[in-house]
Structures are given as structure tokens and as C-alpha cells.
Coordinates of C-alpha atoms in Angstrom, one line a residue:
Chain A
M1012 CA 36.0 -102.5 32.5
D1013 CA 36.9 -106.2 31.7
G1014 CA 37.9 -106.9 28.2
T1015 CA 34.6 -109.1 27.7
S1016 CA 32.2 -105.9 28.6
D1017 CA 34.7 -103.5 26.5
R1018 CA 34.2 -106.1 23.4
E1019 CA 30.5 -106.2 23.9
V1020 CA 30.1 -102.6 23.9
G1021 CA 32.0 -102.3 20.5
D1022 CA 30.1 -104.9 18.9
R1023 CA 26.7 -103.4 20.1
L1024 CA 27.6 -100.0 18.7
R1025 CA 29.4 -101.2 15.7
A1026 CA 26.4 -103.2 15.1
M1027 CA 24.4 -99.8 15.0
D1028 CA 26.7 -97.9 12.5
P1029 CA 24.5 -96.8 9.9
L1030 CA 27.1 -97.5 7.3
R1031 CA 27.2 -101.0 8.3
G1032 CA 26.6 -103.3 5.0
T1033 CA 26.0 -100.0 2.9
A1034 CA 28.2 -99.4 -0.1
R1035 CA 30.8 -96.7 0.1
H1036 CA 31.5 -94.3 -2.3
Y1037 CA 33.6 -91.1 -2.0
L1038 CA 34.4 -88.2 -4.1
D1039 CA 37.2 -88.5 -6.3
A1040 CA 40.4 -86.8 -4.9
E1041 CA 40.7 -84.8 -8.0
V1042 CA 37.2 -83.3 -7.4
V1043 CA 37.9 -82.4 -4.0
V1044 CA 41.2 -80.7 -4.8
A1045 CA 39.6 -78.7 -7.6
A1046 CA 36.7 -77.7 -5.0
V1047 CA 39.4 -76.4 -2.6
A1048 CA 41.2 -74.6 -5.3
A1049 CA 38.3 -72.7 -6.7
S1050 CA 37.7 -71.8 -3.0
H1051 CA 40.8 -70.8 -2.3
H1052 CA 40.8 -68.5 -5.3
S1053 CA 37.4 -67.0 -4.5
R1054 CA 38.7 -66.7 -0.8
R1055 CA 42.1 -64.5 -2.1
R1056 CA 39.7 -62.2 -3.9
R1057 CA 37.5 -61.8 -0.2
S1058 CA 40.6 -61.2 1.6
H1059 CA 41.5 -58.2 -0.7
R1060 CA 38.3 -56.8 0.2
L1061 CA 39.0 -57.1 3.5
V1062 CA 42.1 -55.6 3.1
L1063 CA 41.0 -52.7 1.6
A1064 CA 38.1 -52.0 4.6
A1065 CA 40.6 -52.6 7.4
V1066 CA 43.5 -50.5 6.1
P1067 CA 46.8 -51.4 4.7
V1068 CA 48.8 -54.4 6.1
L1069 CA 49.4 -56.0 3.0
V1070 CA 50.1 -55.6 -0.3
A1071 CA 48.5 -54.3 -3.5
A1072 CA 49.2 -53.1 -7.0
V1073 CA 48.1 -50.2 -9.1
V1074 CA 47.5 -49.3 -12.5
L1075 CA 48.8 -46.2 -14.2
P1076 CA 46.7 -44.2 -16.7
L1077 CA 49.7 -42.8 -18.6
A1078 CA 50.2 -43.5 -22.2
L1079 CA 46.9 -45.1 -22.6
G1080 CA 46.5 -46.8 -26.1
R1081 CA 49.2 -44.6 -27.3
P1082 CA 51.1 -46.3 -30.2
P1083 CA 54.5 -47.0 -28.6
A1084 CA 57.2 -45.1 -29.8
T1085 CA 60.7 -46.5 -28.8
G1086 CA 63.7 -44.3 -29.0
H1087 CA 66.1 -47.4 -29.6
G1088 CA 64.1 -49.1 -32.3
A1089 CA 63.1 -52.1 -30.1
A1090 CA 59.4 -53.1 -29.7
A1091 CA 57.7 -51.6 -26.7
L1092 CA 58.0 -53.5 -23.6
G1093 CA 54.6 -55.4 -22.5
L1094 CA 54.6 -56.5 -18.9
G1095 CA 51.7 -58.6 -18.8
G1096 CA 48.9 -56.3 -17.9
D1097 CA 48.0 -52.8 -17.0
V1098 CA 50.9 -52.4 -14.2
R1099 CA 53.3 -49.8 -14.2
V1100 CA 53.7 -49.4 -10.4
V1101 CA 53.9 -52.2 -7.9
V1102 CA 53.3 -51.5 -4.4
H1103 CA 54.8 -53.5 -1.8
A1104 CA 53.8 -53.3 1.9
S1105 CA 54.4 -55.0 5.1
S1106 CA 53.4 -54.5 8.7
T1107 CA 55.7 -52.6 11.1
S1108 CA 57.0 -55.9 12.6
A1109 CA 59.9 -57.6 10.9
P1110 CA 58.8 -59.0 7.6
S1111 CA 58.9 -63.0 7.0
A1112 CA 62.3 -63.4 5.2
I1113 CA 61.8 -67.2 4.1
D1114 CA 58.8 -67.3 1.9
G1115 CA 60.6 -65.5 -1.3
S1116 CA 57.4 -63.3 -1.4
E1117 CA 59.2 -60.0 -1.0
G1118 CA 59.7 -59.4 -4.5
Q1119 CA 56.0 -60.6 -5.8
T1120 CA 54.2 -58.7 -8.1
Y1121 CA 50.8 -58.0 -7.1
Y1122 CA 48.0 -57.3 -9.5
A1123 CA 45.2 -56.8 -6.9
N1124 CA 44.2 -53.4 -5.4
V1125 CA 45.6 -50.6 -3.5
P1126 CA 44.3 -50.3 0.1
A1127 CA 43.6 -47.0 0.5
A1128 CA 44.1 -43.5 -0.8
L1129 CA 47.6 -42.5 -0.7
V1130 CA 48.9 -39.1 0.0
F1131 CA 52.7 -38.7 -0.5
S1132 CA 55.1 -36.4 1.2
T1133 CA 58.9 -36.3 0.7
A1134 CA 61.7 -34.7 2.2
S1135 CA 63.0 -32.0 -0.4
S1136 CA 66.3 -33.7 -0.8
F1137 CA 65.5 -37.6 -0.3
I1138 CA 65.9 -38.0 -4.0
E1139 CA 69.3 -36.5 -4.3
G1140 CA 71.1 -39.7 -3.3
A1141 CA 69.6 -41.8 -6.4
K1142 CA 72.1 -41.9 -9.1
A1143 CA 71.5 -40.7 -12.5
A1144 CA 69.4 -42.7 -14.9
G1145 CA 71.2 -44.4 -17.7
P1146 CA 70.0 -46.7 -20.2
A1147 CA 67.6 -49.0 -18.9
R1148 CA 68.3 -52.7 -19.7
V1149 CA 65.7 -55.4 -19.4
F1150 CA 66.5 -59.0 -19.0
T1151 CA 64.4 -62.1 -19.5
V1152 CA 64.3 -64.7 -17.1
T1153 CA 64.8 -68.6 -17.9
S1154 CA 64.9 -71.5 -15.5
P1155 CA 66.1 -75.3 -16.2
P1156 CA 63.6 -77.8 -15.9
G1157 CA 61.8 -78.4 -12.5
P1158 CA 62.8 -81.9 -12.2
D1159 CA 66.6 -81.6 -12.9
A1160 CA 66.7 -78.5 -10.5
A1161 CA 64.9 -80.3 -7.9
R1162 CA 67.2 -83.2 -7.8
Q1163 CA 70.2 -81.3 -7.9
L1164 CA 69.2 -79.0 -4.7
A1165 CA 67.9 -81.9 -3.1
A1166 CA 71.5 -83.6 -3.2
S1167 CA 72.9 -80.3 -2.3
F1168 CA 70.7 -80.3 1.1
G1169 CA 71.1 -84.1 1.5
V1170 CA 67.3 -84.9 1.1
P1171 CA 66.7 -88.4 0.2
R1172 CA 66.2 -89.1 -3.6
R1173 CA 62.7 -90.8 -3.0
P1174 CA 60.0 -90.3 -3.1
V1175 CA 59.8 -87.8 -6.0
S1176 CA 56.2 -86.2 -6.6
V1177 CA 55.4 -84.2 -9.7
Y1178 CA 52.4 -82.1 -9.5
G1179 CA 52.3 -80.4 -13.2
P1180 CA 55.4 -78.2 -13.1
D1181 CA 55.9 -78.5 -9.5
V1182 CA 58.2 -81.3 -8.1
V1183 CA 58.9 -82.4 -4.5
V1184 CA 61.8 -84.7 -3.8
G1185 CA 61.4 -86.6 -0.4
P1186 CA 58.2 -87.1 1.6
V1187 CA 56.0 -84.1 1.9
T1188 CA 55.6 -84.7 5.4
G1189 CA 59.1 -85.1 6.3
T1190 CA 62.4 -83.6 5.1
H1191 CA 61.7 -82.3 1.5
L1192 CA 62.9 -80.0 -1.2
A1193 CA 60.2 -78.5 -3.3
V1194 CA 60.4 -76.6 -6.5
A1195 CA 57.5 -74.5 -8.2
S1196 CA 57.3 -72.7 -11.3
H1197 CA 55.8 -69.0 -11.2
G1198 CA 55.8 -67.2 -14.6
G1199 CA 58.8 -69.1 -15.6
V1200 CA 61.0 -68.4 -12.5
L1201 CA 61.5 -71.6 -10.7
R1202 CA 61.5 -71.1 -6.8
W1203 CA 62.6 -73.6 -4.3
T1204 CA 61.9 -74.7 -0.8
Y1205 CA 63.9 -76.6 1.4
V1206 CA 62.1 -77.7 4.7
A1207 CA 63.8 -79.9 7.3
R1208 CA 62.0 -82.2 9.7
P1209 CA 61.5 -84.1 11.9
D1210 CA 59.6 -81.4 13.8
H1211 CA 62.0 -81.1 16.6
T1212 CA 64.0 -78.6 14.5
L1213 CA 60.8 -76.5 14.2
T1214 CA 60.0 -76.7 17.9
A1215 CA 63.3 -75.8 19.5
T1216 CA 62.9 -73.3 21.9
G1217 CA 65.4 -70.7 23.3
T1218 CA 67.1 -67.5 21.8
P1219 CA 69.9 -67.6 19.5
T1220 CA 73.1 -66.2 20.7
S1221 CA 75.6 -63.8 18.6
G1222 CA 77.6 -66.9 18.4
T1223 CA 75.0 -68.6 16.9
L1224 CA 74.4 -65.8 14.6
S1225 CA 77.8 -65.5 13.1
Q1226 CA 78.0 -69.4 12.7
S1227 CA 74.8 -69.4 10.8
V1228 CA 76.0 -66.5 8.7
N1229 CA 79.1 -68.4 7.9
R1230 CA 77.0 -71.6 7.3
A1231 CA 74.9 -69.8 5.0
R1232 CA 77.6 -68.4 3.1
A1233 CA 79.2 -72.0 2.6
M1234 CA 75.5 -73.3 2.0
L1235 CA 75.4 -70.7 -0.9
S1236 CA 78.3 -71.2 -2.6
R1237 CA 77.5 -74.9 -2.3
L1238 CA 74.1 -74.3 -4.2
D1239 CA 76.0 -72.2 -7.0
N1240 CA 75.2 -73.9 -10.2
G1241 CA 76.3 -71.0 -12.4
Y1242 CA 73.7 -68.1 -12.2
G1243 CA 75.7 -66.4 -15.1
M1244 CA 75.8 -62.7 -14.8
L1245 CA 73.9 -62.9 -11.5
T1246 CA 75.9 -62.4 -8.4
F1247 CA 75.0 -62.1 -4.6
S1248 CA 74.5 -59.5 -2.1
P1249 CA 76.5 -59.6 1.1
P1250 CA 74.2 -61.5 3.7
S1251 CA 71.6 -59.6 5.9
A1252 CA 70.4 -61.4 9.0
V1253 CA 67.4 -61.1 11.1
L1254 CA 67.5 -62.5 14.4
G1255 CA 64.4 -63.5 16.2
R1256 CA 63.2 -66.9 17.3
T1257 CA 65.2 -68.0 14.5
I1258 CA 68.0 -66.6 12.5
S1259 CA 67.1 -65.7 8.7
V1260 CA 70.3 -65.1 6.6
S1261 CA 69.3 -63.9 3.2
F1262 CA 71.5 -62.9 0.0
S1263 CA 69.6 -60.9 -2.7
M1264 CA 70.7 -61.5 -6.5
V1265 CA 72.4 -58.7 -7.8
L1266 CA 72.3 -58.0 -11.4
D1267 CA 74.3 -55.1 -13.4
G1268 CA 75.3 -54.0 -10.0
E1269 CA 71.7 -53.4 -8.7
P1270 CA 69.6 -55.5 -6.3
T1271 CA 66.6 -57.7 -7.6
D1272 CA 63.5 -58.9 -5.8
L1273 CA 65.1 -62.5 -6.0
G1274 CA 67.4 -64.0 -3.5
T1275 CA 68.1 -67.0 -1.3
T1276 CA 67.4 -67.1 2.4
F1277 CA 68.5 -69.8 5.1
V1278 CA 66.6 -70.1 8.4
F1279 CA 68.3 -71.5 11.3
G1280 CA 66.8 -72.5 14.6
P1281 CA 68.1 -71.4 17.9
D1282 CA 70.0 -74.5 18.0
G1283 CA 71.7 -73.7 14.9
V1284 CA 70.3 -76.4 12.9
L1285 CA 69.2 -75.4 9.5
E1286 CA 65.0 -75.3 9.4
R1287 CA 64.2 -74.0 6.2
A1288 CA 65.6 -72.5 3.1
S1289 CA 64.3 -70.9 -0.3
G1290 CA 65.4 -69.3 -3.4
A1291 CA 65.5 -69.2 -6.9
V1292 CA 67.2 -71.0 -9.9
I1293 CA 67.2 -68.4 -12.6
R1294 CA 69.5 -67.6 -15.6
V1295 CA 69.2 -64.2 -17.3
R1296 CA 69.8 -62.8 -20.5
G1297 CA 69.6 -59.4 -22.0
S1298 CA 66.4 -58.8 -23.8
G1299 CA 66.7 -54.9 -24.7
T1300 CA 67.8 -51.6 -23.7
Y1301 CA 65.3 -48.9 -23.5
A1302 CA 65.1 -45.2 -22.6
A1303 CA 65.2 -44.7 -19.0
L1304 CA 63.4 -42.7 -16.4
S1305 CA 65.0 -40.3 -14.2
P1306 CA 64.4 -40.7 -10.4
S1307 CA 62.4 -37.2 -10.4
A1308 CA 60.2 -38.3 -13.6
A1309 CA 59.7 -41.7 -11.7
L1310 CA 58.5 -39.9 -8.7
S1311 CA 56.1 -37.8 -10.8
V1312 CA 54.6 -40.8 -12.3
L1313 CA 54.1 -42.3 -8.9
R1314 CA 52.4 -39.2 -7.7
S1315 CA 50.3 -39.0 -10.8
T1316 CA 49.2 -42.5 -10.5
S1317 CA 45.6 -43.1 -10.0
F1318 CA 45.2 -46.0 -7.8
C1319 CA 42.0 -48.4 -8.1
T1320 CA 40.1 -51.1 -6.0
L1321 CA 39.4 -54.3 -6.5
E1322 CA 35.7 -53.3 -5.8
A1323 CA 35.8 -50.5 -8.5
R1324 CA 37.5 -53.1 -11.0
R1325 CA 34.8 -55.9 -10.3
G1326 CA 31.9 -53.1 -10.5
H1327 CA 31.3 -53.4 -6.9
R1328 CA 30.0 -50.5 -4.8
R1329 CA 32.7 -48.8 -3.2
S1330 CA 33.3 -47.8 0.4
R1331 CA 35.0 -44.5 1.3
P1332 CA 38.6 -45.4 1.1
E1333 CA 40.9 -44.7 3.9
V1334 CA 43.6 -42.0 3.5
V1335 CA 46.9 -43.0 4.1
H1336 CA 50.0 -40.5 4.1
V1337 CA 53.1 -42.2 2.8
D1338 CA 56.3 -40.3 3.8
L1339 CA 58.8 -41.2 1.2
E1340 CA 62.1 -41.3 2.5
H1341 CA 64.4 -43.4 0.3
A1342 CA 65.0 -43.9 -3.4
S1343 CA 67.0 -46.4 -5.3
A1344 CA 67.3 -48.3 -8.2
R1345 CA 66.9 -51.9 -8.4
F1346 CA 65.1 -54.9 -10.7
T1347 CA 62.0 -56.2 -10.2
T1348 CA 60.6 -59.5 -11.5
F1349 CA 57.5 -58.9 -13.7
A1350 CA 55.6 -62.1 -15.1
A1351 CA 55.1 -61.2 -18.7
S1352 CA 53.2 -64.2 -19.1
R1353 CA 52.6 -67.6 -17.4
H1354 CA 55.8 -68.9 -18.6
R1355 CA 57.9 -65.9 -18.7
S1356 CA 59.2 -63.3 -16.5
V1357 CA 61.3 -60.2 -16.9
L1358 CA 63.7 -58.4 -14.7
V1359 CA 62.9 -54.9 -15.2
P1360 CA 64.5 -51.7 -13.7
V1361 CA 62.8 -49.8 -11.3
W1362 CA 63.0 -47.0 -9.1
R1363 CA 62.0 -47.9 -5.5
F1364 CA 60.5 -45.0 -3.5
A1365 CA 59.9 -46.2 0.1
G1366 CA 58.8 -45.0 3.5
P1367 CA 56.4 -45.4 6.4
A1368 CA 52.7 -45.2 5.8
L1369 CA 50.5 -43.2 8.3
V1370 CA 47.1 -43.1 9.2
K1371 CA 46.0 -40.5 11.5
G1372 CA 49.3 -39.8 12.4
S1373 CA 50.4 -43.5 13.5
T1374 CA 52.8 -45.8 11.4
V1375 CA 51.1 -48.7 10.2
S1376 CA 53.1 -50.2 7.7
Q1377 CA 56.0 -49.7 5.5
F1378 CA 55.4 -49.0 1.8
A1379 CA 57.8 -49.3 -1.1
F1380 CA 56.8 -48.1 -4.6
D1381 CA 58.6 -49.7 -7.6
V1382 CA 58.0 -47.5 -10.3
V1383 CA 59.2 -48.9 -13.8
S1384 CA 61.9 -46.8 -14.8
L1385 CA 61.1 -46.8 -18.4
R1386 CA 59.9 -43.7 -20.2
P1387 CA 56.4 -44.3 -20.7
D1388 CA 56.6 -44.6 -24.6
E1389 CA 58.6 -47.7 -24.2
L1390 CA 56.0 -49.4 -22.4
R1391 CA 52.8 -51.1 -23.8
I1392 CA 50.1 -50.6 -21.4
E1393 CA 46.6 -51.5 -21.7
H1394 CA 43.8 -49.2 -20.5
P1395 CA 43.3 -49.3 -16.8
R1396 CA 40.1 -51.2 -16.2
C1397 CA 39.1 -49.7 -12.9
T1398 CA 37.7 -46.6 -11.1
P1399 CA 40.4 -44.6 -9.3
V1400 CA 40.0 -44.8 -5.6
G1401 CA 38.9 -41.2 -3.9
Chain U
M1225 CA 51.4 -71.8 -0.5
G1226 CA 54.3 -73.7 -2.2
P1227 CA 54.1 -76.7 -3.9
A1228 CA 54.8 -78.6 -0.8
D1229 CA 51.6 -77.3 0.8
S1230 CA 49.9 -78.6 -2.4
A1231 CA 51.4 -82.1 -2.1
R1232 CA 50.5 -82.0 1.7
L1233 CA 46.9 -81.2 0.8
R1234 CA 46.6 -83.7 -2.1
A1235 CA 48.1 -86.3 0.1
L1236 CA 45.6 -85.4 3.2
V1237 CA 42.9 -85.8 0.5
E1238 CA 43.7 -89.0 -0.7
A1239 CA 44.4 -90.3 2.9
H1240 CA 41.3 -89.1 4.3
T1241 CA 38.1 -88.5 2.1
G1242 CA 37.0 -91.7 2.9
V1243 CA 37.4 -91.4 6.7
V1244 CA 35.7 -87.6 6.4
T1245 CA 32.7 -89.0 4.3
D1246 CA 31.7 -91.7 6.5
Y1247 CA 32.2 -89.5 9.5
L1248 CA 29.6 -87.1 7.9
R1249 CA 27.3 -89.8 6.7
R1250 CA 27.3 -91.1 10.0
R1251 CA 25.9 -88.0 11.5
L1252 CA 24.0 -86.2 8.9
Q1253 CA 20.6 -86.3 11.0
F1254 CA 18.2 -84.1 9.4
L1255 CA 20.7 -82.7 6.9
P1256 CA 20.0 -83.8 3.4
A1257 CA 22.3 -86.8 2.2
A1258 CA 23.2 -84.6 -1.0
D1259 CA 24.9 -82.2 1.5
V1260 CA 27.6 -84.8 2.1
D1261 CA 29.9 -83.9 -0.8
D1262 CA 29.7 -80.4 -0.3
L1263 CA 30.6 -80.9 3.4
V1264 CA 33.6 -83.0 2.5
S1265 CA 34.8 -80.3 0.2
E1266 CA 34.2 -77.8 3.1
T1267 CA 36.3 -79.8 5.3
F1268 CA 39.2 -79.9 3.0
I1269 CA 39.1 -76.3 2.4
V1270 CA 39.4 -75.6 6.1
L1271 CA 42.4 -78.1 6.0
W1272 CA 43.8 -76.2 3.0
R1273 CA 44.0 -73.0 5.1
R1274 CA 45.4 -74.7 7.7
V1275 CA 47.8 -77.4 6.0
R1276 CA 50.7 -76.2 8.0
D1277 CA 49.0 -76.7 11.2
V1278 CA 47.9 -80.3 10.4
P1279 CA 50.3 -82.7 12.5
T1280 CA 51.6 -85.7 10.9
G1281 CA 51.8 -89.3 12.4
D1282 CA 49.1 -90.6 14.5
A1283 CA 47.5 -87.3 15.3
E1284 CA 46.6 -86.5 11.5
R1285 CA 43.5 -88.5 11.2
P1286 CA 42.1 -87.3 14.7
W1287 CA 42.9 -83.6 13.9
V1288 CA 41.2 -84.2 10.3
I1289 CA 38.2 -85.7 11.9
G1290 CA 38.0 -82.8 14.4
V1291 CA 37.9 -80.4 11.5
A1292 CA 35.0 -82.2 9.9
R1293 CA 33.3 -82.2 13.2
N1294 CA 33.3 -78.6 13.3
V1295 CA 32.1 -78.2 10.0
L1296 CA 29.3 -80.4 10.5
H1297 CA 28.4 -78.4 13.8
N1298 CA 28.2 -75.5 11.6
A1299 CA 26.3 -77.2 9.2
H1300 CA 23.7 -78.2 11.8
R1301 CA 23.4 -75.0 13.3
S1302 CA 22.8 -73.3 10.2
A1303 CA 20.2 -76.2 9.1
Y1304 CA 18.5 -75.7 12.5
R1305 CA 18.2 -71.7 12.3
R1306 CA 16.8 -72.4 8.6
R1307 CA 14.5 -75.3 9.8
H1308 CA 13.3 -73.0 12.5
H1309 CA 12.7 -70.2 10.4
E1310 CA 11.0 -72.2 7.9
G1311 CA 8.7 -74.0 10.8
R1312 CA 9.1 -77.2 9.2
V1313 CA 11.1 -80.2 9.6
R1314 CA 12.9 -81.7 6.6
P1315 CA 12.4 -85.2 6.2
S1316 CA 15.5 -87.4 6.8
T1317 CA 16.7 -89.2 3.7
A1318 CA 19.6 -91.2 5.5
S1319 CA 17.4 -94.4 6.5
S1320 CA 18.8 -97.6 4.8
S1321 CA 18.4 -101.1 5.5
A1322 CA 21.5 -101.1 7.7
E1323 CA 19.8 -98.5 9.7
D1324 CA 16.8 -100.5 10.1
E1325 CA 18.9 -103.2 11.3
A1326 CA 20.7 -101.0 14.0
L1327 CA 17.4 -99.9 15.1
S1328 CA 16.4 -103.5 15.9
D1329 CA 18.9 -103.6 18.7
V1330 CA 16.4 -101.3 20.8
A1331 CA 18.3 -101.8 24.1
A1332 CA 21.4 -100.4 22.6
R1333 CA 19.8 -97.7 21.1
E1334 CA 17.8 -97.0 24.3
A1335 CA 21.1 -97.1 26.1
L1336 CA 23.0 -94.9 23.8
D1337 CA 20.1 -92.3 23.7
G1338 CA 20.2 -92.4 27.7
L1339 CA 23.9 -91.1 27.3
T1340 CA 24.8 -87.4 27.3
A1341 CA 25.4 -85.9 23.9
P1342 CA 29.3 -85.7 24.8
E1343 CA 29.4 -89.3 26.3
R1344 CA 27.5 -90.5 22.9
E1345 CA 30.0 -88.8 20.8
L1346 CA 32.9 -90.1 22.5
L1347 CA 31.9 -93.5 22.2
L1348 CA 30.9 -93.2 18.5
L1349 CA 34.1 -91.8 17.5
H1350 CA 35.9 -94.5 19.3
Y1351 CA 33.9 -97.6 18.0
W1352 CA 32.5 -96.0 14.4
E1353 CA 35.8 -94.1 13.3
G1354 CA 38.3 -96.4 15.6
I1355 CA 39.9 -93.2 17.2
D1356 CA 41.7 -94.2 20.2
A1357 CA 41.9 -92.1 23.6
A1358 CA 44.9 -90.1 22.0
G1359 CA 42.9 -89.4 19.0
L1360 CA 39.7 -88.5 21.0
A1361 CA 42.0 -85.8 22.9
V1362 CA 43.0 -84.3 19.5
V1363 CA 39.3 -84.2 18.2
L1364 CA 37.9 -82.9 21.3
G1365 CA 40.8 -80.7 22.6
V1366 CA 41.3 -82.0 25.9
T1367 CA 44.3 -83.7 27.5
P1368 CA 44.7 -87.5 26.8
N1369 CA 43.9 -88.5 30.2
A1370 CA 40.8 -86.7 30.5
A1371 CA 39.8 -88.3 27.0
G1372 CA 40.7 -91.7 28.4
T1373 CA 38.7 -91.2 31.6
R1374 CA 35.8 -90.1 29.9
L1375 CA 35.8 -92.7 27.8
S1376 CA 35.9 -95.2 30.2
R1377 CA 33.1 -93.6 32.1
A1378 CA 30.9 -93.4 28.7
K1379 CA 31.6 -97.2 28.1
A1380 CA 30.6 -98.0 31.9
R1381 CA 27.5 -95.6 31.4
F1382 CA 26.3 -97.4 28.7
L1383 CA 26.8 -100.9 29.9
E1384 CA 24.9 -99.7 32.9
R1385 CA 22.2 -98.9 30.8
L1386 CA 22.4 -101.9 28.4
E1387 CA 22.3 -104.3 31.3
P1388 CA 20.4 -103.1 34.1
P1389 CA 21.9 -104.5 37.4
E1390 CA 20.3 -108.2 38.2
L1391 CA 18.1 -107.8 41.1
D1392 CA 18.7 -110.1 44.0
G1393 CA 15.6 -111.2 45.7
T1394 CA 16.8 -110.6 49.1
E1395 CA 17.0 -107.1 48.2
L1396 CA 13.3 -106.9 47.4
G1397 CA 10.6 -105.7 50.1
A1398 CA 8.0 -107.9 51.2
A1399 CA 5.4 -106.1 49.5
D1400 CA 7.2 -107.1 46.2
M1401 CA 7.3 -110.7 47.0
G1402 CA 4.6 -113.1 46.4
E1403 CA 2.7 -114.5 49.6
G1404 CA 3.2 -118.1 50.9
D1405 CA 6.6 -119.7 49.7
G1406 CA 8.2 -116.4 48.9
R1407 CA 8.4 -117.2 45.3
Y1408 CA 8.2 -114.2 43.2
E1409 CA 5.5 -114.6 40.5

């Protein structure tokens, strides 16, 4: 087809454009973004229902009917600790495949639903390794201002200083479609993410070698020390690495000698190029000491927990819950972040009980239950607002 | 979803709301014009769910239009089922003076109507939305070569229908010719 014919086709068709000569008016960007956000939240609620129906792959959380409405009586003169809701036991669940290490979600607190009726079994000695409970220290988490932290982190990663986009408390340094550093505040905890582009780093193929693995771990150590901007009483655990298409090297933040659900992760491509990284910028300060719960008492709390469903919570008709047997194999002490309010989080000591979950004899996921290791009368817990499962 | 995803969504909204709105308005057919805003929102909701899959660079706009296309197809299917169920046709509200003007090019309209639906879609994506062959490949999920070939073929078919080949008198049979001096009357 020659150019004249091509032009003629274009002219004739463009002349038929129904919008030709009409005034254009478009939705305001804010309206569209708000519509998307509203849909996103309702979709998340829907997905919880799907999880409930389809049995446990992801997460949930739970409520505890202990100490209901009882006036708090603390043994140390401190006010009872409120954790921003009626949550006392936090459930983590993951598929049997290796969990993603990059998104920093491992320690998120979920206020959703439990996917099934849980039945626990334990080996008689599994709890013996757990050290005895001492006084339980609780820490308040603070973070520096987002823009300051973002700029400092961006400089550490060599991200261009501009453009800087500010979305409320969230900040992105560098082009969002290119290499950038983003920080976001969740309950006062500033989490950051570094993403490297151009995309060739994300599409590199091949398998990392053991040499690449050791190099990556060494590079991650060096980067972590470069990022250190004074974590105060927080330290980092030795690295743990996950080798797949990429190499994820993670360091947990350690507080009072116990691991926390916060940490820093570096993800390297098969060619050793840093693809992504994430972490949190926090400081902690002690906010009180409370009477602690022993591991066996915490296990009793877990066993007596009445799990409830989102449907029940929302007044929907419940379907028959799936029965999931959880074989608890490990008990350990650690700290978990609780968002006490929109702008404030606390690191609370918990006993973590973990093991595989089985449905009809098949392992479907790994469950971990973080039971707040404070005596019930130390906690200010609201009435549960749901109907127990089963 | 982190702040980078939110920022990416916002960038997509700011860059493509106009493109998506125009695309949908042009193809409402029997859907009410008031549905456009909902369809625009639905398009970006899908984009939000897949924000990490959206390519950057030249492929971004075709990809966004591809999503709008699927959203529109779903809406058309739903409307068709509803219309079928209700047994009536909703009157179109999309008429405008520009459309009337467009309809005045009866030859072009007939030529376009004579194409297959895929050919029509290719041509209009190319000339109304300004998407080149590489972008058409993204929208339609075919290879760039296939998109280019189909686009060329659609243009040629449109031209054929627009301009029927001029008839050469020598090719006409005697019965078609006037008597006597051979002049056609």
C-alpha cells in the first residue's frame, strides 16, 4: 500500500471518529484512585472469604475470649497493655513452598479470620527447649520522618535524588518505573523497598551458583553495615539465605537477644546483581515491664483460643469449617510487632508455636502462632466480636 | 502493595485516563454513556491488581488499552445477556453532531461495515487510538509480525471496498455494451 492510500484510509477513518469535534471530559485522577482504593479494600474482604472456603494457604488472625472485659490488674503498677484490638494470638501461615522473603510481610499482624477449625497436637517434649519466662519487656517503635529516611537510603543505594514523589506519609525517590527507593509507614513503622531497574536485572535467567551465593551473602553483609544508621538496642541476626532463581539474603532484627518480625532482605539475581531489597527503619525504647506467661501457659492460651471467621464477624451465614490439624513442633520466644494505633506500634514478646498443618493427612501449609506472652490480666482486651468456628 | 505500586498506579491513572475514556466512549455501542466512568474505574481496578505486570515504555499504553478492551467486552457481554433477557434494546445515547457528520461518509461507513470485526478493530485501534503495529501486538496478544500483516491486510480490504476497481470497457461483455458505436450508455 503506498503512502497516499495509507493517508486516505487514515483521513477517512479519523473523520468517522465519533469523538471528533466533541468536548472531552475525563474523570479526575483522584476520583479514579479513590475508586480503585475502595475496590481494593472490598476485594481484600472477598479474598478472605475465599480463603475460608478453600482452606488455608494464607494467613489469618484470631481473637481470644480470655479476660473479657475484666478490669485490668497489673502486677507491676503499669497500665494494662492495649494492642489496638481484640487480638491476643497472631496466626502466620504459608504454603509449603518457600515463602517470599522480600516483601517484609512475614511479621505482619493480621486481623482477619482463621481459615478453618484448628485442632492441635504436640509431642510431649516439644516445649522443653523453650527457655523459662522472665519479666516481659515491651518496646515502643519509632521511626524517623519518611523523607529524611528515604533520602538517606536512596543515597546508600545510589538511587538518583530526583524525582521525589510524596504520597501522604509515603515517599518514592527516583522514577517509579525505574530504579527507585520507596518508604511507607504502617502503624508508625517505616518500611522501605529498593527496586533496581532496568528490567534486565529482573529477567536474567540461569541458576545462581554456590560461588554466587557466598558472594551475595558477603555483599549483603557489606550493604547492611552501610545502611546502618544507628538502630540503637537493635542488632541483626546472622544471615539466612534462600537459593532459588534469585538469592535472598535476610537478616532479622534482634531485640533483647530474641528475634523480631522485622529485618532486612537483599535479593540478588542469578548474575549477582542486586534486584530488590527491603527493610525497616526503626528505633525502639522500652515502654514497660509486665508479668510474663510461661510457654506452657501460652500453649494453654492457644488451645483455649476460640477462632472466629470473618463471615461470622460480619454476620454472614457460615459454611461448615474445614478441620485442620496442626502438629506443633517448635516453641520459641521472639518479639512481634503490633500496631497499637495508626501511628504507633509496639514490639511485644510472644511465644511462637510452629508446625505443619494437615488437612485429611496432607501437609498444606506451615502455621506459626504467636501468643502474646503477657499474663492475661496485663492485657486490655476487648470483647471478641465474632462467633467461634465450629 | 507498597508505595511504589501506589505511585505507579497514580502515574498510570494520570497518563491514561484520557486514553481509556476515549477508547471506551468510541465503542459504547448500546451501553449507556453514563457507564463510561464505571468502566474507566473498572479498567484501573484491573490495572491495580496487575500493577506489577504493566510494562513500561512503548508497550504501556497498548497494554492499558488491552485491559480496557477486555473490560469493555465483559460489559458488552453482560449488557447483551441483560438485553436478551429483558427482550428489548436499550436506545443508544451516543449520537452527536460529530457522529452525524461521520455517518455522512456513507461509503467509508459501508466499507468499514464490510470488514470482519477483527479487521475493523485493528483499523480503528490504529487510526483512532494511534497504536502502531507493535502496540497492536500487545493489545491483541499476537506477534508484531502478525499484527503488522493483519493491519496491512485490513487497510487493503478497506481500500478495496472504499474504491471498487474502475471498470475497463474492454472487459465488459457485449451484452453490457450499447449497440452501434460501442459507447456505453
